[in-house]
Coordinates of C-alpha atoms and ligand atoms in Angstrom, one line a residue:
M1 CA -20.5 -5.5 13.7
S2 CA -19.2 -2.2 15.1
L3 CA -18.6 1.0 13.0
S4 CA -15.2 0.6 13.3
N5 CA -15.0 -3.4 11.3
D6 CA -17.3 -1.7 9.2
F7 CA -15.1 1.7 7.8
Y8 CA -11.7 -1.1 8.2
T9 CA -13.0 -3.2 5.8
K10 CA -14.6 -0.5 3.3
A11 CA -11.0 1.1 3.8
K12 CA -9.2 -1.8 2.9
D13 CA -10.8 -2.1 -0.5
L14 CA -9.6 2.0 -1.2
I15 CA -6.3 2.2 0.7
P16 CA -4.0 -0.5 1.1
G17 CA -4.5 -2.5 4.4
G18 CA -6.6 0.1 5.5
V19 CA -4.7 2.5 6.7
D20 CA -1.9 5.6 6.0
S21 CA 0.8 4.5 8.4
P22 CA 1.5 0.5 8.4
V23 CA 1.5 0.3 12.2
R24 CA -1.8 0.9 12.7
A25 CA -3.1 -2.3 11.9
F26 CA -2.7 -3.9 13.9
G27 CA -0.5 -6.2 12.6
A28 CA 1.9 -7.4 15.3
V29 CA -0.8 -7.5 18.0
G30 CA -4.0 -9.2 15.8
G31 CA -7.6 -7.8 15.9
D32 CA -8.6 -5.1 13.4
P33 CA -8.0 -1.7 13.8
L34 CA -10.0 0.9 15.4
F35 CA -11.4 4.1 14.2
F36 CA -11.2 7.2 16.3
E37 CA -13.4 10.4 15.5
K38 CA -12.1 12.7 19.3
A39 CA -9.8 13.8 20.6
K40 CA -9.1 15.0 24.2
G41 CA -6.9 15.5 26.6
A42 CA -6.0 11.4 27.3
Y43 CA -8.6 10.4 25.4
L44 CA -9.8 9.2 22.5
T45 CA -13.3 8.5 21.1
S46 CA -13.8 6.0 18.8
V47 CA -16.0 6.1 16.2
D48 CA -18.6 3.4 17.9
G49 CA -18.3 5.9 20.5
D50 CA -15.9 4.2 23.4
E51 CA -13.4 6.0 24.8
Y52 CA -10.0 4.7 25.3
L53 CA -7.5 6.1 27.7
D54 CA -4.5 7.1 25.4
F55 CA -0.6 6.1 25.7
V56 CA -0.1 6.0 21.8
L57 CA -0.1 10.7 21.4
S58 CA -0.3 10.7 18.1
W59 CA 3.0 8.8 18.5
G60 CA 3.9 11.7 21.0
P61 CA 3.2 15.5 19.8
A62 CA 0.9 15.5 22.1
V63 CA 2.4 16.1 24.6
L64 CA 0.0 18.7 26.3
G65 CA -2.9 16.3 25.8
H66 CA -4.6 16.8 22.3
A67 CA -6.6 19.5 21.7
H68 CA -5.7 21.5 24.2
P69 CA -7.5 25.2 24.2
E70 CA -4.7 27.2 23.7
V71 CA -3.7 25.3 20.7
V72 CA -6.8 25.3 19.7
E73 CA -7.4 28.5 19.7
A74 CA -4.6 29.4 17.6
V75 CA -5.1 27.5 14.4
K76 CA -8.6 28.6 14.6
K77 CA -7.4 31.6 14.9
Q78 CA -4.7 31.5 11.9
A79 CA -7.5 29.0 9.6
D80 CA -9.4 32.7 10.2
A81 CA -6.5 34.3 8.1
A82 CA -5.0 32.2 5.8
F83 CA -4.3 28.5 5.5
S84 CA -1.6 29.0 3.7
F85 CA 0.6 31.7 1.3
G86 CA 3.4 29.6 -0.5
M87 CA 5.4 32.0 0.5
S88 CA 7.0 33.3 3.8
C89 CA 5.3 35.0 7.3
P90 CA 6.1 36.0 10.9
L91 CA 5.2 32.5 11.9
E92 CA 7.7 30.7 11.2
Y93 CA 10.0 33.2 12.4
E94 CA 8.4 33.5 15.2
L95 CA 9.0 29.6 15.9
A96 CA 12.5 29.8 14.4
K97 CA 13.3 32.6 17.0
L98 CA 11.1 30.4 20.4
M99 CA 13.3 27.2 19.4
S100 CA 17.0 29.1 18.6
E101 CA 16.5 31.0 22.1
T102 CA 15.0 27.3 24.2
I103 CA 17.9 24.5 22.4
K104 CA 21.5 25.6 22.8
G105 CA 23.0 25.5 19.4
L106 CA 20.4 25.8 16.8
E107 CA 21.5 28.9 15.2
M108 CA 20.0 27.8 12.4
V109 CA 16.5 26.2 11.6
R110 CA 14.6 25.2 8.4
F111 CA 10.5 24.1 8.4
V112 CA 9.6 21.3 6.6
S113 CA 6.3 19.2 6.9
S114 CA 7.5 15.7 8.2
G115 CA 10.2 13.8 10.5
T116 CA 11.2 11.9 7.8
E117 CA 11.7 14.9 5.5
A118 CA 13.6 16.7 8.0
T119 CA 15.8 13.3 8.8
M120 CA 16.1 13.3 4.7
S121 CA 17.4 16.6 4.5
A122 CA 20.0 16.2 7.3
I123 CA 21.8 13.3 5.8
R124 CA 21.7 15.8 3.0
L125 CA 22.7 18.6 4.2
A126 CA 25.6 16.8 6.3
R127 CA 27.2 15.9 2.6
G128 CA 27.2 18.6 1.3
A129 CA 28.6 20.3 3.8
T130 CA 31.3 17.7 4.9
G131 CA 32.0 16.2 0.6
K132 CA 31.7 12.9 2.1
D133 CA 28.7 10.5 1.1
Q134 CA 28.8 7.6 3.5
F135 CA 26.7 8.0 6.6
I136 CA 26.4 6.1 10.0
K137 CA 22.7 5.2 11.8
F138 CA 22.1 2.3 14.4
E139 CA 19.9 -1.2 14.0
G140 CA 16.3 0.0 15.8
C141 CA 16.6 3.7 15.5
Y142 CA 13.8 4.5 12.9
H143 CA 14.2 8.0 11.0
G144 CA 10.8 8.1 8.7
H145 CA 11.1 6.4 5.3
S146 CA 13.3 7.6 3.2
D147 CA 15.1 5.1 1.4
G148 CA 18.6 5.6 2.7
L149 CA 17.5 5.4 6.0
L150 CA 14.9 2.2 5.8
V151 CA 18.2 0.0 6.9
K152 CA 17.3 -2.3 9.9
A153 CA 15.2 0.3 10.8
G154 CA 13.1 0.2 14.2
S155 CA 9.5 0.8 14.5
G156 CA 7.3 -1.0 12.1
V157 CA 9.8 -2.0 9.7
S158 CA 11.2 -4.0 12.7
T159 CA 7.6 -4.5 13.6
F160 CA 6.1 -6.2 10.3
G161 CA 9.9 -8.0 10.1
T162 CA 11.4 -6.6 7.0
A163 CA 15.6 -5.4 7.8
S164 CA 15.1 -3.4 4.6
S165 CA 12.3 -2.0 2.5
A166 CA 11.5 -3.5 -1.1
G167 CA 11.5 -0.8 -3.9
V168 CA 14.6 1.0 -2.3
P169 CA 17.9 0.1 -5.2
E170 CA 21.0 -1.7 -3.4
G171 CA 22.6 1.8 -4.5
Y172 CA 20.3 3.7 -2.6
T173 CA 22.0 1.8 1.0
A174 CA 25.0 1.4 -0.4
T175 CA 26.4 4.9 1.6
T176 CA 24.9 3.5 4.7
R177 CA 26.4 1.9 7.2
T178 CA 24.4 0.5 10.7
A179 CA 26.3 -0.3 14.0
I180 CA 25.0 -1.6 17.0
Y181 CA 22.8 1.4 19.7
N182 CA 25.1 1.2 22.6
D183 CA 28.7 0.2 21.0
L184 CA 31.6 2.2 20.8
E185 CA 33.4 0.6 18.8
S186 CA 30.6 -1.1 16.1
V187 CA 31.0 2.7 14.7
E188 CA 34.6 3.6 15.2
T189 CA 35.3 0.1 12.8
I190 CA 33.6 1.9 10.4
L191 CA 34.7 5.3 11.5
R192 CA 38.5 4.4 10.1
D193 CA 38.1 4.7 6.7
G194 CA 37.6 8.2 6.7
Q195 CA 34.8 8.3 4.4
T196 CA 31.6 9.1 6.9
A197 CA 30.3 12.1 6.3
A198 CA 28.0 12.2 9.5
I199 CA 26.6 9.6 13.1
I200 CA 22.8 10.5 13.0
L201 CA 21.0 8.9 15.8
E202 CA 17.8 8.6 18.7
P203 CA 20.0 9.8 21.3
V204 CA 17.5 8.4 23.0
A205 CA 16.1 6.0 21.1
G206 CA 11.9 5.1 21.3
N207 CA 11.4 3.0 18.2
M208 CA 12.9 -0.2 19.2
G209 CA 11.1 0.5 22.6
L210 CA 12.3 2.5 25.0
I211 CA 16.2 2.5 25.0
P212 CA 18.2 5.5 26.4
G213 CA 21.9 5.8 25.0
D214 CA 24.5 5.4 28.1
K215 CA 26.5 8.8 29.0
D216 CA 29.8 7.3 28.1
F217 CA 28.2 6.4 24.0
I218 CA 27.0 9.8 23.4
L219 CA 30.3 10.9 24.2
G220 CA 32.0 8.8 22.6
L221 CA 29.7 9.6 19.3
R222 CA 30.9 13.2 20.2
R223 CA 34.7 12.6 20.5
L224 CA 34.8 10.6 17.5
C225 CA 32.9 12.6 15.1
D226 CA 35.3 14.9 16.1
Q227 CA 38.1 12.7 15.6
Y228 CA 37.2 11.6 12.3
E229 CA 35.8 14.9 11.2
A230 CA 31.7 13.4 10.7
L231 CA 28.8 15.5 12.0
L232 CA 26.9 14.2 15.1
I233 CA 23.1 14.4 13.8
F234 CA 20.6 14.2 16.6
D235 CA 17.1 12.7 15.3
E236 CA 15.2 14.0 18.0
V237 CA 11.6 14.3 16.3
M238 CA 10.4 11.6 19.2
C239 CA 12.4 12.4 22.0
A240 CA 12.8 16.2 22.4
F241 CA 10.3 17.6 25.2
R242 CA 10.1 14.7 26.6
V243 CA 12.7 12.6 28.3
H244 CA 14.6 16.6 29.1
E245 CA 13.0 19.6 29.6
K246 CA 14.2 20.5 25.9
T247 CA 16.7 18.0 24.3
A248 CA 17.8 15.0 24.9
A249 CA 21.7 16.7 23.6
D250 CA 20.9 19.1 27.4
L251 CA 19.9 15.7 28.8
Y252 CA 23.7 14.4 27.7
G253 CA 24.9 17.6 28.3
V254 CA 25.9 17.4 24.1
T255 CA 25.9 19.4 21.7
P256 CA 25.4 17.6 18.4
D257 CA 26.3 19.1 14.5
L258 CA 23.1 19.4 13.8
F259 CA 19.5 17.4 15.4
C260 CA 16.0 16.7 13.5
F261 CA 12.7 17.7 15.1
G262 CA 9.3 16.8 14.9
K263 CA 6.1 15.7 16.7
V264 CA 5.7 18.1 19.2
I265 CA 7.0 21.1 18.0
G266 CA 4.2 21.1 15.7
G267 CA 1.4 20.5 18.2
G268 CA -0.3 17.6 16.8
L269 CA -0.5 19.1 13.0
P270 CA 2.8 18.1 10.4
V271 CA 5.9 19.7 11.2
G272 CA 9.0 18.8 11.1
A273 CA 12.4 20.1 11.2
F274 CA 16.3 20.4 11.2
G275 CA 18.9 23.0 12.3
G276 CA 22.5 23.4 13.9
R277 CA 25.0 24.9 13.3
K278 CA 24.7 27.7 11.2
D279 CA 27.7 26.9 8.9
I280 CA 27.1 23.9 8.0
M281 CA 23.0 25.9 7.2
L282 CA 24.4 28.0 5.5
N283 CA 25.1 25.3 2.2
L284 CA 21.1 25.1 2.1
A285 CA 19.3 26.7 -1.4
P286 CA 19.1 30.1 -1.6
L287 CA 22.5 30.6 -0.3
G288 CA 24.1 27.2 -0.5
P289 CA 24.3 24.5 -3.1
V290 CA 22.1 21.7 -0.5
Y291 CA 18.7 21.5 -2.6
Q292 CA 15.6 21.3 -0.1
A293 CA 12.1 22.7 -0.7
G294 CA 8.9 22.3 0.4
T295 CA 5.3 23.6 -0.8
L296 CA 3.6 23.7 2.9
S297 CA 7.2 24.1 4.3
G298 CA 6.4 26.4 7.2
N299 CA 2.7 25.7 6.4
P300 CA 1.0 28.8 8.8
L301 CA -1.4 26.3 11.1
A302 CA 1.0 24.1 11.8
M303 CA 3.3 27.1 12.6
A304 CA 0.6 28.3 14.3
A305 CA -0.1 25.2 16.3
G306 CA 3.5 24.1 17.1
I307 CA 4.2 27.3 18.5
K308 CA 1.4 27.7 21.3
N309 CA 2.5 23.8 21.8
L310 CA 5.9 24.7 23.1
E311 CA 4.5 27.8 24.7
V312 CA 2.1 26.3 26.8
F313 CA 4.9 24.1 27.7
L314 CA 7.5 26.1 29.0
R315 CA 5.3 28.6 30.3
D316 CA 3.6 25.6 31.7
K317 CA 6.6 23.9 33.4
V318 CA 5.0 20.7 31.9
W319 CA 7.8 19.1 31.9
E320 CA 8.4 18.9 35.5
K321 CA 4.6 16.7 35.4
T322 CA 4.8 14.3 32.4
N323 CA 8.2 14.2 34.1
Q324 CA 6.5 13.7 37.8
L325 CA 3.7 11.2 35.8
G326 CA 6.7 9.3 34.6
Q327 CA 8.1 8.8 37.8
Y328 CA 4.7 7.6 40.0
L329 CA 4.0 5.1 37.1
N330 CA 7.6 3.7 36.8
D331 CA 7.8 3.0 41.0
R332 CA 4.5 1.5 40.8
V333 CA 5.4 -0.7 38.0
Q334 CA 8.5 -1.9 39.3
K335 CA 7.1 -3.2 43.3
I336 CA 4.8 -4.9 40.6
I337 CA 7.1 -6.9 38.4
E338 CA 9.5 -7.2 41.4
G339 CA 10.9 -10.3 41.2
R340 CA 9.7 -11.8 37.7
S341 CA 12.7 -12.2 35.4
D342 CA 9.9 -12.8 32.2
V343 CA 9.2 -8.4 32.1
C344 CA 10.7 -5.6 32.3
F345 CA 10.1 -1.7 32.4
N346 CA 12.2 1.5 31.2
Q347 CA 10.4 4.9 31.6
L348 CA 12.5 8.0 31.3
G349 CA 10.4 11.5 31.8
S350 CA 7.5 11.5 30.1
M351 CA 8.4 8.1 27.4
F352 CA 8.0 4.3 28.7
T353 CA 7.9 1.0 27.3
L354 CA 7.4 -2.5 29.1
F355 CA 9.3 -4.8 27.2
F356 CA 8.6 -8.7 27.6
K357 CA 11.6 -10.0 28.8
G358 CA 13.9 -10.6 32.4
S359 CA 16.3 -7.0 31.3
L360 CA 16.4 -4.4 29.9
P361 CA 17.7 -4.8 26.4
K362 CA 21.0 -2.3 25.3
N363 CA 20.2 -2.5 21.2
M364 CA 18.1 -3.9 19.1
D365 CA 19.1 -7.7 18.7
E366 CA 18.5 -7.7 22.8
V367 CA 15.2 -6.4 22.0
G368 CA 14.3 -9.3 19.4
E369 CA 14.8 -11.5 22.0
C370 CA 11.2 -10.2 23.9
D371 CA 8.0 -12.6 24.7
F372 CA 6.3 -10.5 21.4
D373 CA 3.1 -13.1 21.5
R374 CA 2.7 -12.2 25.0
F375 CA 3.0 -8.7 24.2
G376 CA 0.3 -9.1 21.7
R377 CA -1.6 -10.4 24.8
F378 CA -1.0 -7.7 26.6
F379 CA -2.6 -5.1 23.9
Q380 CA -5.2 -6.4 23.8
F381 CA -6.2 -7.7 27.3
A382 CA -5.5 -3.5 27.9
L383 CA -7.6 -2.6 24.5
K384 CA -10.6 -4.4 26.6
N385 CA -10.5 -2.4 30.0
H386 CA -10.3 1.1 27.4
I387 CA -6.5 1.4 27.6
L388 CA -5.3 2.5 23.6
L389 CA -1.1 0.6 23.8
P390 CA 1.1 1.2 20.4
P391 CA -0.2 -1.9 18.9
S392 CA 4.6 -2.5 19.1
Q393 CA 6.3 -4.4 20.8
Y394 CA 9.0 -1.4 19.1
E395 CA 7.2 1.5 20.2
A396 CA 7.2 3.9 23.4
N397 CA 4.5 4.6 25.4
F398 CA 3.8 8.2 25.9
L399 CA 2.6 10.6 28.7
S400 CA 1.0 14.1 28.5
S401 CA 0.4 16.6 31.4
A402 CA -3.7 15.6 30.7
H403 CA -3.0 11.9 32.0
T404 CA -3.7 11.8 35.8
E405 CA -2.4 9.7 38.2
K406 CA -5.8 8.3 38.6
D407 CA -5.1 7.3 34.2
L408 CA -2.3 5.8 35.8
D409 CA -3.9 3.6 38.3
H410 CA -6.1 2.2 35.9
Y411 CA -2.7 1.6 33.8
L412 CA -1.6 -0.3 36.2
S413 CA -4.2 -2.2 37.8
T414 CA -4.7 -3.6 34.5
L415 CA -1.0 -4.7 34.1
E416 CA -1.2 -6.8 37.4
Q417 CA -4.5 -8.4 36.6
F418 CA -2.5 -9.2 33.4
L419 CA 0.2 -10.5 34.6
K420 CA -1.8 -12.5 37.3
E421 CA -4.4 -14.3 34.3
D422 CA -1.4 -14.5 32.0
Q423 CA 1.2 -17.2 33.7
Ligands
PLP501 C1 13.2 9.6 15.9 C2 12.0 9.6 14.6 N1 12.8 10.0 13.5 C3 11.4 10.3 11.8 C4 10.3 10.3 12.4 C5 9.8 9.8 11.2 O1 8.6 10.9 11.3 P1 7.6 11.2 10.2 O2 6.5 9.6 10.8 O3 6.5 12.7 10.6 O4 8.3 11.7 9.0 C6 9.7 9.8 13.4 C7 8.4 8.9 13.7 O5 7.9 8.8 12.8 C8 10.5 9.1 14.5 O6 10.6 8.4 15.9
LIG502 N1 7.5 4.9 15.2 C1 7.0 5.5 14.6 C2 7.0 6.9 14.6 O1 8.1 7.6 15.9 C3 5.1 5.4 14.1 C4 4.8 5.9 13.2 C5 4.3 5.7 12.3 O2 5.3 4.9 11.8 O3 3.0 5.7 11.8

């Protein structure tokens, strides 16, 4: 028995399913999950000492690769000074300043400890600011696991085949309205009653595989929000600094009223943030009536990691490298799959997805047409070739500046071989 199997067997006794987040259980792809002990650059090392080329990248944060030396140094230096104050510290201001100077429309920001908290708080704020209760989310978009947002969500919720979660009373989701991604008419139908506080979406969706919003769709949402006096919330927890050198808002030239962030802005430590228009943010306690708080919010270790991750990303023009790597991969995958009607590939910046279906999906229903068994076989084939892919067709893959063309060639030859063998 491998050490990984051993840990998994033992963990199952103490941790439900042996994992702390369902998608790690490999449930959709078969086989037992691996346990890891080291992450450096583009590679993970398992507890058995096996190295894997990593396209999960901690689900997005590691845009510089794992354990970038400058980020490690910043965290070590901060650890010597303090782990946590439970009081304010200059690093919170520093990251807020860096982000607001970088991101158009981010006039104020508040830090939390996860993407889930960011989206949950943004929705509460939108309701408090507009005095309306309902909000619209899209089928297949995932905004974390707060009660009201666990409706027709992508990511693990879809991977495990549940439209929503048990344990969420009906009343908690009564104000959640779902619309179809890339379908403006499905949105306007809901908006007509004037009860909508906000529309929240991943402007580039990464939790039903990579599906960018059509430009007309994103522009149309801005127009509809203005027309029906609803707030537009871009959940950029995953896509910021990955589909553009800044945000998806920049990619589309659309400024939302509120943003949600996470992942890259925490450099691999637990950080989330929400922010945007100052007049809306001023509704937050202690200034306004919308309550929101956190013991470890703005934690100095996490802030130090986030500041350095973002500083290096901007200073070294990392976007140019990750985007170029994405294009390198895309050009070559398209050649490999040319003329095939069983597989297609989507890439934007440093995110990509291979869908086991003939044409690129535009929404969640179309992702449902994929050959999921085949995806599972591809995952296992890649794993045997020491490549770790996200263990679900519904998850996006990530690249970092630590990946090389040689690494991508390994992915390409593995894919080519798989398609030859798995007819
Ligand atoms: C777009 C998006 N929003 C929100 C979340 C929730 O973030 P977290 O897992 O940090 O709570 C995630 C990822 O899980 C995400 O991809
Ligand atoms: N898709 C999720 C985040 O982006 C996957 C991470 C998780 O649920 O553990």
